[in-house]
XYZ file of C-alpha atoms in Angstrom:
669
model
C -28.884 5.943 -12.639
C -31.630 5.164 -10.096
C -31.323 2.720 -7.338
C -33.926 0.368 -8.868
C -31.903 0.325 -12.116
C -28.781 -0.333 -10.341
C -30.161 -3.175 -8.353
C -31.549 -4.763 -11.581
C -28.043 -4.350 -13.245
C -26.338 -5.961 -10.376
C -29.108 -8.750 -10.170
C -28.644 -9.650 -13.873
C -24.938 -10.396 -13.329
C -25.638 -12.650 -10.404
C -25.111 -16.386 -11.153
C -28.351 -18.338 -11.539
C -28.605 -22.116 -11.033
C -29.384 -23.984 -14.233
C -32.823 -25.122 -14.630
C -33.169 -28.982 -14.192
C -35.992 -31.366 -15.521
C -36.945 -34.096 -13.171
C -35.678 -37.435 -14.418
C -37.887 -40.604 -14.842
C -38.582 -42.023 -11.451
C -37.774 -39.039 -9.348
C -40.582 -37.941 -7.005
C -43.250 -35.656 -8.323
C -43.170 -32.032 -7.292
C -39.471 -32.218 -6.352
C -37.813 -29.042 -7.015
C -34.038 -28.184 -7.648
C -32.385 -26.503 -4.826
C -31.484 -23.026 -5.318
C -27.945 -22.048 -6.121
C -25.803 -21.196 -3.242
C -25.288 -17.608 -2.590
C -21.877 -15.942 -2.767
C -20.550 -14.967 0.673
C -19.088 -11.570 0.858
C -15.157 -12.209 1.662
C -14.204 -10.954 5.076
C -11.585 -8.268 5.252
C -10.759 -9.134 8.770
C -10.030 -12.735 8.902
C -6.953 -14.223 10.306
C -3.864 -14.460 8.068
C -3.805 -18.242 8.154
C -7.293 -18.456 6.656
C -6.538 -15.777 4.181
C -3.516 -17.686 3.077
C -5.510 -20.770 2.684
C -8.374 -18.710 0.870
C -10.874 -20.269 3.392
C -13.751 -18.625 5.311
C -12.685 -17.415 8.679
C -15.261 -17.196 11.524
C -13.005 -14.540 13.175
C -13.270 -16.089 16.586
C -11.808 -14.292 19.550
C -8.206 -15.362 20.304
C -8.444 -18.313 17.717
C -10.877 -18.989 14.746
C -12.558 -22.197 14.521
C -10.578 -23.360 11.449
C -7.151 -22.855 12.944
C -8.316 -24.330 16.150
C -9.260 -27.611 14.458
C -6.160 -27.819 12.318
C -3.792 -27.060 15.099
C -2.432 -23.992 13.346
C -1.350 -20.635 14.732
C -4.280 -18.147 14.355
C -2.593 -14.865 13.569
C -4.678 -11.637 13.303
C -1.696 -9.323 13.247
C 0.221 -9.307 10.155
C 2.882 -12.065 10.624
C 6.512 -12.061 9.451
C 6.021 -14.522 6.756
C 3.232 -12.449 5.037
C 5.652 -9.964 3.609
C 8.215 -12.443 2.317
C 7.351 -14.445 -0.648
C 9.621 -17.331 0.175
C 8.215 -17.565 3.711
C 4.786 -17.332 2.397
C 5.401 -20.278 0.132
C 7.012 -22.349 2.848
C 4.018 -21.582 5.014
C 1.622 -22.767 2.135
C 3.507 -25.931 1.882
C 3.408 -26.579 5.553
C -0.429 -26.000 5.767
C -0.944 -28.107 2.535
C 1.012 -31.070 4.033
C -0.961 -30.895 7.354
C -4.307 -30.930 5.387
C -3.317 -33.822 3.460
C -2.104 -35.921 6.262
C -5.461 -35.036 8.069
C -7.533 -36.097 5.144
C -5.585 -39.403 4.813
C -5.981 -40.180 8.484
C -9.751 -39.483 8.417
C -9.868 -41.559 5.394
C -7.986 -44.476 7.009
C -10.301 -44.409 10.050
C -13.506 -44.900 7.876
C -11.796 -47.750 5.763
C -11.104 -50.106 8.660
C -14.229 -52.347 7.689
C -13.477 -52.196 3.809
C -12.226 -55.265 1.995
C -8.804 -55.228 0.375
C -10.005 -56.311 -3.109
C -12.596 -53.368 -3.520
C -11.408 -50.506 -5.449
C -10.737 -47.524 -3.632
C -13.140 -45.413 -5.398
C -16.030 -47.609 -4.267
C -15.167 -48.384 -0.911
C -13.872 -44.902 0.321
C -16.015 -41.805 0.717
C -15.207 -38.396 2.100
C -15.451 -37.591 5.783
C -18.545 -35.972 6.951
C -19.326 -33.725 9.839
C -20.238 -36.719 11.717
C -16.550 -37.623 11.737
C -15.934 -34.806 14.242
C -16.611 -34.682 17.899
C -17.753 -30.902 17.815
C -21.022 -30.039 16.485
C -20.496 -28.582 13.090
C -22.959 -27.860 10.349
C -23.438 -30.574 7.822
C -22.896 -29.929 4.250
C -23.622 -33.423 2.851
C -25.928 -36.349 3.966
C -24.078 -39.401 5.285
C -25.193 -41.520 2.543
C -24.589 -39.313 -0.314
C -21.540 -37.501 0.401
C -19.578 -38.755 -2.660
C -19.998 -36.428 -5.651
C -20.386 -39.678 -7.742
C -23.631 -40.566 -6.150
C -26.687 -39.883 -8.248
C -28.472 -38.317 -5.300
C -25.634 -35.820 -4.677
C -26.658 -32.246 -4.538
C -24.129 -30.047 -6.453
C -26.177 -26.886 -5.429
C -25.140 -27.231 -1.765
C -22.604 -24.735 -0.643
C -19.240 -26.315 0.042
C -18.149 -26.144 3.751
C -15.033 -24.168 4.462
C -14.244 -26.104 7.562
C -14.413 -29.315 5.378
C -10.966 -30.583 6.520
C -10.931 -29.388 9.950
C -9.704 -31.874 12.547
C -8.625 -32.146 16.099
C -5.082 -31.205 16.800
C -4.468 -34.614 18.776
C -4.989 -36.764 15.925
C -1.962 -38.540 14.902
C -1.254 -39.471 11.416
C -0.051 -43.239 10.767
C 3.066 -44.173 9.209
C 1.762 -45.039 5.736
C 4.929 -46.302 4.349
C 5.740 -48.683 7.099
C 2.172 -50.403 6.852
C 1.732 -52.629 3.797
C -2.073 -52.345 4.429
C -1.984 -48.920 2.956
C 0.134 -49.672 -0.098
C -2.682 -50.376 -2.473
C -4.222 -46.779 -1.979
C -3.081 -43.794 -3.569
C -0.781 -41.566 -1.656
C -2.946 -38.604 -1.879
C -6.473 -37.941 -2.832
C -7.401 -35.963 -6.040
C -8.203 -32.559 -5.264
C -10.981 -30.609 -7.390
C -11.217 -26.843 -7.125
C -14.447 -25.195 -8.090
C -14.111 -21.362 -8.775
C -17.100 -19.240 -8.693
C -16.995 -15.694 -10.089
C -19.435 -12.935 -9.634
C -19.419 -9.613 -11.709
C -21.164 -6.424 -10.903
C -22.062 -4.117 -13.734
C -23.070 -0.496 -13.514
C -24.696 0.899 -16.724
C -23.341 -2.156 -18.472
C -19.823 -1.322 -17.345
C -18.018 -3.920 -15.445
C -16.851 -2.551 -11.944
C -16.121 -5.144 -9.295
C -15.612 -8.969 -9.633
C -15.390 -11.245 -6.730
C -14.298 -14.849 -6.867
C -14.008 -17.836 -4.372
C -12.339 -21.146 -4.710
C -13.815 -24.163 -2.850
C -11.814 -27.594 -2.859
C -12.950 -31.090 -2.285
C -11.126 -34.153 -2.561
C -11.910 -37.836 -3.904
C -9.894 -41.059 -4.450
C -11.963 -41.685 -7.584
C -9.698 -40.526 -10.607
C -11.352 -37.954 -12.698
C -11.787 -38.521 -16.490
C -8.783 -37.061 -18.186
C -11.041 -34.772 -20.312
C -13.411 -33.424 -17.639
C -11.107 -31.469 -15.389
C -8.445 -29.013 -15.967
C -5.084 -30.023 -14.369
C -3.449 -27.353 -12.325
C 0.202 -27.015 -11.100
C 0.799 -28.472 -7.659
C 1.221 -25.180 -5.862
C -2.138 -23.890 -7.407
C -4.124 -25.228 -4.303
C -3.996 -21.414 -3.737
C -4.276 -18.520 -6.163
C -0.730 -17.027 -5.697
C -1.641 -14.109 -7.771
C -4.351 -13.016 -5.424
C -3.731 -11.757 -1.911
C -6.868 -11.479 0.121
C -5.543 -8.648 2.354
C -8.637 -6.402 2.021
C -6.322 -3.453 0.978
C -5.599 -1.472 -2.175
C -2.575 -3.084 -3.680
C -2.810 -5.192 -6.775
C -3.839 -8.738 -7.528
C -2.298 -8.610 -10.890
C 1.343 -7.456 -10.250
C 4.055 -9.185 -8.437
C 5.575 -6.948 -5.642
C 8.774 -7.115 -3.842
C 7.452 -7.329 -0.204
C 11.232 -7.238 1.293
C 12.457 -4.178 -0.662
C 13.859 -1.818 1.872
C 16.481 -2.362 4.498
C 14.512 -1.287 7.489
C 16.450 -0.442 10.812
C 14.030 -2.410 12.919
C 12.786 -5.763 12.946
C 9.031 -6.370 12.871
C 7.248 -6.239 16.255
C 6.407 -9.541 17.930
C 3.612 -8.434 20.230
C 0.968 -6.009 20.727
C 2.370 -2.652 20.230
C -0.109 -1.086 22.693
C 1.396 -3.111 25.611
C 4.955 -2.523 24.580
C 5.098 1.320 23.980
C 5.337 2.963 27.404
C 3.619 6.330 27.706
C 2.057 8.109 30.614
C -1.719 7.536 31.087
C -2.482 11.125 30.074
C -0.750 10.602 26.874
C -2.495 7.373 26.044
C -5.192 8.924 23.881
C -2.726 10.706 21.881
C -0.834 7.599 21.147
C -4.179 5.698 20.246
C -5.156 8.546 17.877
C -1.775 8.584 16.240
C -1.823 4.861 15.655
C -5.616 4.654 14.557
C -5.777 7.883 12.364
C -2.381 9.466 11.596
C -0.186 6.434 10.806
C -2.142 5.701 7.772
C -1.691 9.054 6.151
C 2.074 9.263 6.437
C 3.379 6.916 3.724
C 0.436 6.104 1.368
C 2.502 5.090 -1.660
C 4.503 2.665 0.473
C 1.361 1.273 1.875
C 0.312 0.436 -1.631
C 3.773 -1.161 -2.689
C 4.411 -3.039 0.636
C 1.046 -3.362 2.655
C 1.724 -2.963 6.293
C 5.388 -2.320 6.209
C 5.199 1.337 7.123
C 3.214 0.339 10.233
C 4.976 -2.895 11.428
C 8.533 -2.190 10.298
C 9.094 1.534 10.476
C 6.770 3.328 12.837
C 5.676 0.942 15.531
C 9.140 -0.512 16.292
C 10.466 3.227 16.532
C 7.746 4.046 18.772
C 8.652 1.108 21.080
C 12.534 1.753 21.205
C 13.039 5.533 20.607
C 11.759 7.984 23.200
C 12.522 10.951 21.016
C 10.637 9.328 18.163
C 7.698 8.689 20.570
C 7.496 12.356 21.639
C 7.616 13.482 18.025
C 4.560 11.296 17.125
C 2.706 12.359 20.206
C 3.210 16.081 19.224
C 1.998 15.227 15.565
C -1.063 13.379 17.061
C -2.045 16.526 19.110
C -1.690 18.644 15.977
C -3.937 16.345 14.006
C -6.495 16.312 16.766
C -6.518 19.903 17.012
C -7.036 20.455 13.207
C -9.487 17.798 12.520
C -11.644 18.034 15.462
C -11.447 21.738 16.036
C -10.137 21.730 19.410
C -9.232 24.809 21.051
C -7.733 25.824 24.318
C -4.479 25.721 26.378
C -4.718 21.774 26.917
C -4.262 20.814 23.302
C -1.695 23.552 22.663
C 0.180 22.501 25.746
C 0.262 18.963 24.573
C 1.714 20.045 21.343
C 4.355 22.289 22.772
C 5.140 19.664 25.603
C 6.084 16.947 23.278
C 7.674 19.165 20.705
C 9.989 20.517 23.487
C 10.653 17.045 24.837
C 11.739 15.987 21.329
C 14.120 18.689 20.919
C 15.563 18.241 24.273
C 16.132 14.653 23.881
C 17.682 15.181 20.410
C 20.075 17.635 21.938
C 21.147 15.337 24.657
C 21.709 12.461 22.127
C 23.784 14.696 19.902
C 25.911 15.578 22.812
C 26.599 11.991 23.584
C 27.287 11.344 19.880
C 25.788 7.786 20.026
C 22.595 6.115 18.679
C 22.931 8.104 15.320
C 20.444 5.897 13.731
C 17.722 6.443 16.288
C 18.558 10.302 16.365
C 18.065 10.370 12.523
C 14.868 8.605 12.195
C 13.585 10.967 14.984
C 14.672 14.113 13.102
C 13.432 12.731 9.916
C 10.057 12.158 11.708
C 10.061 15.766 12.895
C 10.465 16.980 9.443
C 8.276 14.639 7.408
C 5.297 14.089 9.721
C 4.445 17.567 9.573
C 3.536 16.987 5.756
C 0.525 15.032 6.844
C -1.090 17.028 9.523
C -2.027 20.523 10.518
C -3.426 23.564 8.804
C -1.585 26.212 7.041
C -2.576 28.946 9.692
C -0.963 26.909 12.779
C 0.818 29.747 14.697
C 2.664 27.629 17.327
C 6.409 28.300 17.494
C 8.581 25.599 15.794
C 12.051 25.268 14.366
C 12.131 25.550 10.428
C 12.340 22.158 8.729
C 15.494 22.976 6.878
C 17.208 23.705 10.224
C 16.199 20.117 11.369
C 17.399 18.874 7.954
C 20.884 20.244 8.555
C 21.221 18.010 11.641
C 19.800 15.164 9.502
C 22.277 15.502 6.663
C 25.088 15.315 9.313
C 23.944 12.255 10.811
C 23.567 10.720 7.307
C 27.194 11.380 6.624
C 28.363 10.090 9.925
C 26.468 6.908 9.071
C 27.998 6.987 5.704
C 24.607 6.312 3.971
C 25.514 7.956 0.806
C 28.779 6.054 0.487
C 26.873 2.801 0.962
C 24.340 3.783 -1.641
C 27.023 4.676 -4.321
C 28.990 1.378 -3.737
C 25.775 -0.826 -3.681
C 24.527 -0.418 -7.366
C 23.257 -3.961 -7.476
C 19.889 -4.102 -9.130
C 18.645 -6.345 -6.227
C 20.005 -4.144 -3.429
C 17.900 -3.168 -0.441
C 18.295 0.635 0.062
C 18.374 1.890 3.593
C 14.939 3.288 4.212
C 16.204 6.323 6.151
C 18.520 7.152 3.139
C 15.707 6.996 0.861
C 13.356 9.302 2.905
C 16.265 11.679 3.238
C 16.679 11.740 -0.629
C 13.126 12.386 -0.877
C 13.157 15.426 1.365
C 16.523 16.550 0.026
C 15.623 16.689 -3.612
C 12.174 18.352 -3.440
C 12.937 20.415 -0.413
C 15.941 21.870 -2.303
C 13.551 23.358 -4.855
C 11.313 24.734 -2.097
C 14.157 26.802 -0.538
C 16.012 27.466 -3.894
C 19.408 25.736 -3.328
C 21.069 22.582 -4.349
C 20.263 19.100 -2.767
C 22.872 18.221 -0.207
C 23.521 14.867 -1.926
C 23.356 15.919 -5.486
C 26.507 14.123 -6.321
C 25.163 10.932 -4.920
C 21.993 11.035 -7.007
C 24.206 11.760 -10.051
C 26.211 8.919 -9.670
C 23.162 6.651 -9.018
C 21.664 7.978 -12.153
C 24.763 7.125 -14.236
C 24.641 3.795 -12.950
C 21.063 3.184 -13.457
C 20.505 1.762 -9.854
C 17.619 2.447 -7.450
C 17.447 4.419 -4.449
C 13.993 3.193 -3.334
C 12.244 6.502 -4.296
C 9.749 4.942 -6.500
C 8.627 2.442 -4.019
C 8.412 5.159 -1.290
C 6.870 8.100 -3.047
C 5.730 6.919 -6.452
C 8.021 8.795 -9.013
C 10.815 6.695 -10.648
C 14.296 7.170 -9.305
C 15.714 8.385 -12.597
C 13.020 11.258 -12.796
C 13.811 12.203 -9.106
C 17.601 12.318 -10.111
C 16.894 14.641 -13.079
C 14.754 16.907 -10.874
C 17.940 17.211 -8.526
C 19.888 18.381 -11.502
C 17.160 21.106 -12.483
C 17.279 22.143 -8.657
C 21.127 22.604 -8.834
C 20.621 24.621 -12.052
C 17.995 26.812 -10.394
C 20.388 27.562 -7.451
C 23.259 28.462 -9.832
C 20.943 30.868 -11.546
C 19.807 32.463 -8.132
C 23.363 33.029 -7.256
C 24.265 34.479 -10.565
C 26.845 32.031 -11.006
C 26.077 31.468 -14.677
C 25.533 33.599 -17.798
C 22.104 33.319 -19.963
C 24.060 31.513 -22.795
C 25.378 28.820 -20.629
C 22.049 28.714 -18.662
C 20.059 28.082 -22.064
C 22.733 25.429 -22.850
C 22.269 23.643 -19.789
C 18.424 23.837 -19.938
C 18.663 22.299 -23.464
C 20.817 19.448 -22.275
C 18.398 18.673 -19.368
C 15.633 18.910 -21.684
C 17.128 16.325 -23.831
C 17.606 14.029 -20.821
C 13.847 14.441 -19.846
C 13.106 13.386 -23.479
C 14.970 9.966 -22.805
C 12.559 9.233 -20.087
C 9.450 9.706 -22.137
C 7.078 6.666 -22.504
C 4.419 6.007 -25.036
C 0.983 7.033 -24.495
C -0.344 3.454 -24.495
C 1.713 2.776 -21.459
C -0.185 5.335 -19.355
C -3.771 4.025 -18.206
C -6.293 4.017 -15.290
C -4.434 2.241 -12.508
C -7.392 0.277 -11.333
C -7.912 -3.052 -12.898
C -11.384 -4.469 -14.144
C -11.578 -6.193 -10.824
C -11.157 -3.071 -8.876
C -7.622 -3.930 -7.652
C -5.109 -0.998 -7.721
C -2.043 -1.725 -9.902
C 0.918 -0.158 -8.036
C 3.185 -0.114 -11.076
C 0.784 1.440 -13.229
C 0.023 4.065 -10.667
C 3.865 4.657 -10.573
C 4.064 5.219 -14.304
C 1.322 7.676 -14.128
C 2.795 9.715 -11.167
C 6.170 9.607 -12.933
C 4.458 11.233 -15.896
C 2.964 13.843 -13.788
C 6.476 14.557 -12.016
C 8.052 14.613 -15.561
C 5.701 17.285 -16.893
C 6.165 19.292 -13.641
C 9.999 18.956 -14.125
C 9.442 20.325 -17.733
C 7.497 23.285 -16.546
C 10.079 23.887 -13.794
C 12.874 23.817 -16.257
C 11.234 26.072 -18.742
C 10.657 28.667 -15.963
C 14.290 28.919 -15.666
C 14.482 30.268 -19.136
C 15.654 34.037 -19.023
C 12.623 36.212 -19.590
C 10.224 33.519 -19.705
C 6.516 34.086 -18.551
C 3.704 31.904 -17.669
C 1.869 33.289 -20.818
C 4.242 31.821 -23.228
C 2.593 29.222 -25.605
C 5.118 26.581 -24.706
C 4.382 27.106 -21.015
C 0.712 26.959 -21.388
C 0.791 23.887 -23.590
C 2.829 22.125 -20.861
C 0.184 23.077 -18.153
C -2.706 21.765 -20.314
C -0.739 18.547 -20.709
C -0.312 18.368 -17.090
C -3.891 18.912 -16.511
C -4.780 16.144 -18.865
C -2.375 13.695 -17.120
C -4.215 14.395 -13.834
C -7.230 12.240 -15.022
C -5.134 9.223 -14.596
C -4.525 9.937 -10.951
C -7.272 8.854 -8.544
C -8.681 11.574 -6.633
C -10.928 11.963 -3.357
C -10.046 10.929 0.222
C -8.901 7.357 -1.005
C -6.938 8.975 -4.071
C -3.330 10.240 -4.368
C -3.616 13.886 -4.709
C -1.753 14.383 -1.442
C 1.181 12.371 -3.099
C 1.659 14.885 -5.885
C 1.758 18.105 -3.734
C 5.147 19.412 -5.695
C 3.932 18.805 -9.215
C 0.523 20.557 -8.352
C 2.502 23.478 -6.929
C 4.892 23.718 -10.039
C 2.151 23.446 -12.628
C -0.369 25.617 -10.624
C 2.150 28.575 -10.204
C 2.314 28.701 -13.905
C -1.508 28.725 -14.735
C -3.475 31.392 -16.071
C -6.919 32.662 -14.736
C -8.731 30.813 -17.595
C -6.629 27.785 -17.420
C -8.496 24.391 -17.129
C -5.973 23.610 -14.509
C -7.671 25.876 -11.813
C -10.972 24.342 -12.690
C -9.708 20.826 -12.382
C -7.770 21.601 -9.313
C -10.900 23.062 -7.645
C -12.882 19.807 -8.345
C -10.204 17.599 -6.858
C -10.177 19.873 -3.865
C -13.796 19.499 -3.551
C -13.521 15.792 -3.703
C -11.152 15.684 -1.130
C -13.358 17.441 1.405
C -11.906 18.479 4.626
C -8.760 16.417 3.956
C -7.843 19.164 1.399
C -7.293 21.700 4.325
C -4.542 19.493 6.098
C -0.896 18.767 5.635
C 1.274 19.595 2.615
C -1.769 19.687 0.282
C -3.603 22.323 2.349
C -0.391 24.480 2.542
C -0.048 24.095 -1.077
C -3.571 25.157 -1.958
C -3.141 28.319 0.410
C 0.011 29.164 -1.275
C -1.437 28.922 -4.861
C -4.237 31.002 -3.826
C -2.010 33.794 -2.810
C 0.183 33.426 -5.814
C -2.914 33.622 -8.114
C -4.178 36.655 -6.223
C -0.950 38.626 -6.675
C -0.276 37.449 -10.340
C -3.806 38.024 -11.429
C -3.635 41.438 -10.063
C -0.401 42.244 -11.881
C -1.918 40.972 -15.070
C -4.910 43.402 -14.608
C -2.755 46.279 -13.886
C -0.442 45.534 -16.764
C 2.624 45.764 -14.402
C 4.080 42.686 -16.092
C 5.147 41.460 -12.642
C 6.337 37.946 -12.522
C 5.147 36.530 -9.157
C 7.209 33.509 -7.890
C 5.860 31.270 -5.287
C 9.035 31.316 -3.388
C 8.910 35.121 -2.955
C 5.356 34.806 -1.729
C 6.244 32.232 0.832
C 9.091 34.780 2.144
C 6.671 37.493 2.127
C 4.292 35.568 4.274
C 6.957 34.203 6.485
C 5.835 30.603 5.496
C 8.242 27.881 6.041
C 6.475 25.035 4.123
C 8.022 21.661 3.082
C 5.745 21.066 0.113
C 6.269 17.542 -0.826
């Protein structure tokens, strides 16, 4: 579609003011004023204005609206933003302030009014002349009432309409009989304007805005739709400028985090040497957003404000770990070479290990040691290239220390005995479970806490895995069982008949988790908002198919050429269509399923073509972290297996064997 066509398509969807015919007695040549243009909603306004759904001028330190209303102007994500109950209380507080302000302004204007005059005739709304500051006028002084024949409905409504000075004191209305004849609150009228964009007659994005004005004249009962009291703001739309859904209710207080949210600027509280300040800035600005993409979708901002930044402030070991990760990311993304960048990586890596060892000797602060150890393991999944050759301790060696700390903190015991559906799982235990289950499949052993997952599966309770990494908890529990069976087979602890019986039993368990095809859909709504629960259903479907492929690969004498295996790989490839791709997509969140399916693909499989397309759409991001390592591993597996097929050797190449041959110690999750 050409640019001109696109412009015509969009233009056709833009609201146009209705044509009007001059009425008798109106001046000749008068033309109706054009319709007000839709303003583009700011993505960086203060959270108070975003809660009120009002335009924010984004003024330094304090925006104009908050200054007039005497409200706290917060550009950093406040505590009440992530809690539905606190958000509601904040809305009620702001609503009451606005109502008191409008009444006080109305009272000041009605001092000269006669007591017998009906309120609808003697009272008009405050105008910009009411305020001492010079503000833009939106209504003429004599025609501000919407009931005036000369009122122009095409004028844009002012977003600062109810702003006032903080020193204005509301009078005690109940104590003064003079105010008894008047209604306690003005009538509020909401005008919602929507704008839909079409591309090739397909609706893409829809923007909407709500403007509110008030009147003391009761509206006709048939002319306006009544709204519930709390609908002064659309509670179903969070104007956060991020990806998560406007159509699904999310639990913003799901996890039990080990830190409280930071209260001040983190840059001022995190103590680092001046030479390390660029590394810290780079980590916060460029690396932090890559670490927990699914958690960011489900609980916007919690990974930053409730996990990483508080740990950077209070945990020196964690800080050194993050600075080392930042240096690795700088080296790989900007092509930095030389002794300086390698020295930064190794210096902070050594400092992390040293402080960990000292803390373990003291046998105190187990929670801080655990979060630093998990950071050393997991953060590597987001940065670095496959060919990084700097010395490091294998991830599973770190994980052994992490599992000991988890047991000391009795986190598995707490999860087993807290099977309430509304429980708040410990975040560190959830992250440990993610690494434990999928990491066990990478090194071919049983998960450390397999018994815990088994009990959680039987009770049907959550561990928080779905909210953290996208796959439903029950599916991850079944993958844990398959990993146990894989380890049992590798250790020759079971005969073929018993193995096939257990494979059939786990296959039946996977059948019980199947969903109808209608429940799988594109995760973005018609308005362009991402629906986290739909994304989770799609990702769970991908993990389920990967689990089936993994389970079938355990069948004795099975090969990737088996029709059943190839059918599963083709179904997996079709399911990828429902996972958004590209730099803003979620391919980096399905590394393990891609590895399992890709290792069983044939040279002519559509999977390889689809994966090549998704790699191309990721661009340079496909070269980093676990995704880049997975691609490098699959390329080597395909090279060896395709060569075996050409020579007719019948060699079944396993991806774990290739990792051992190459000396790769990848955590591919």
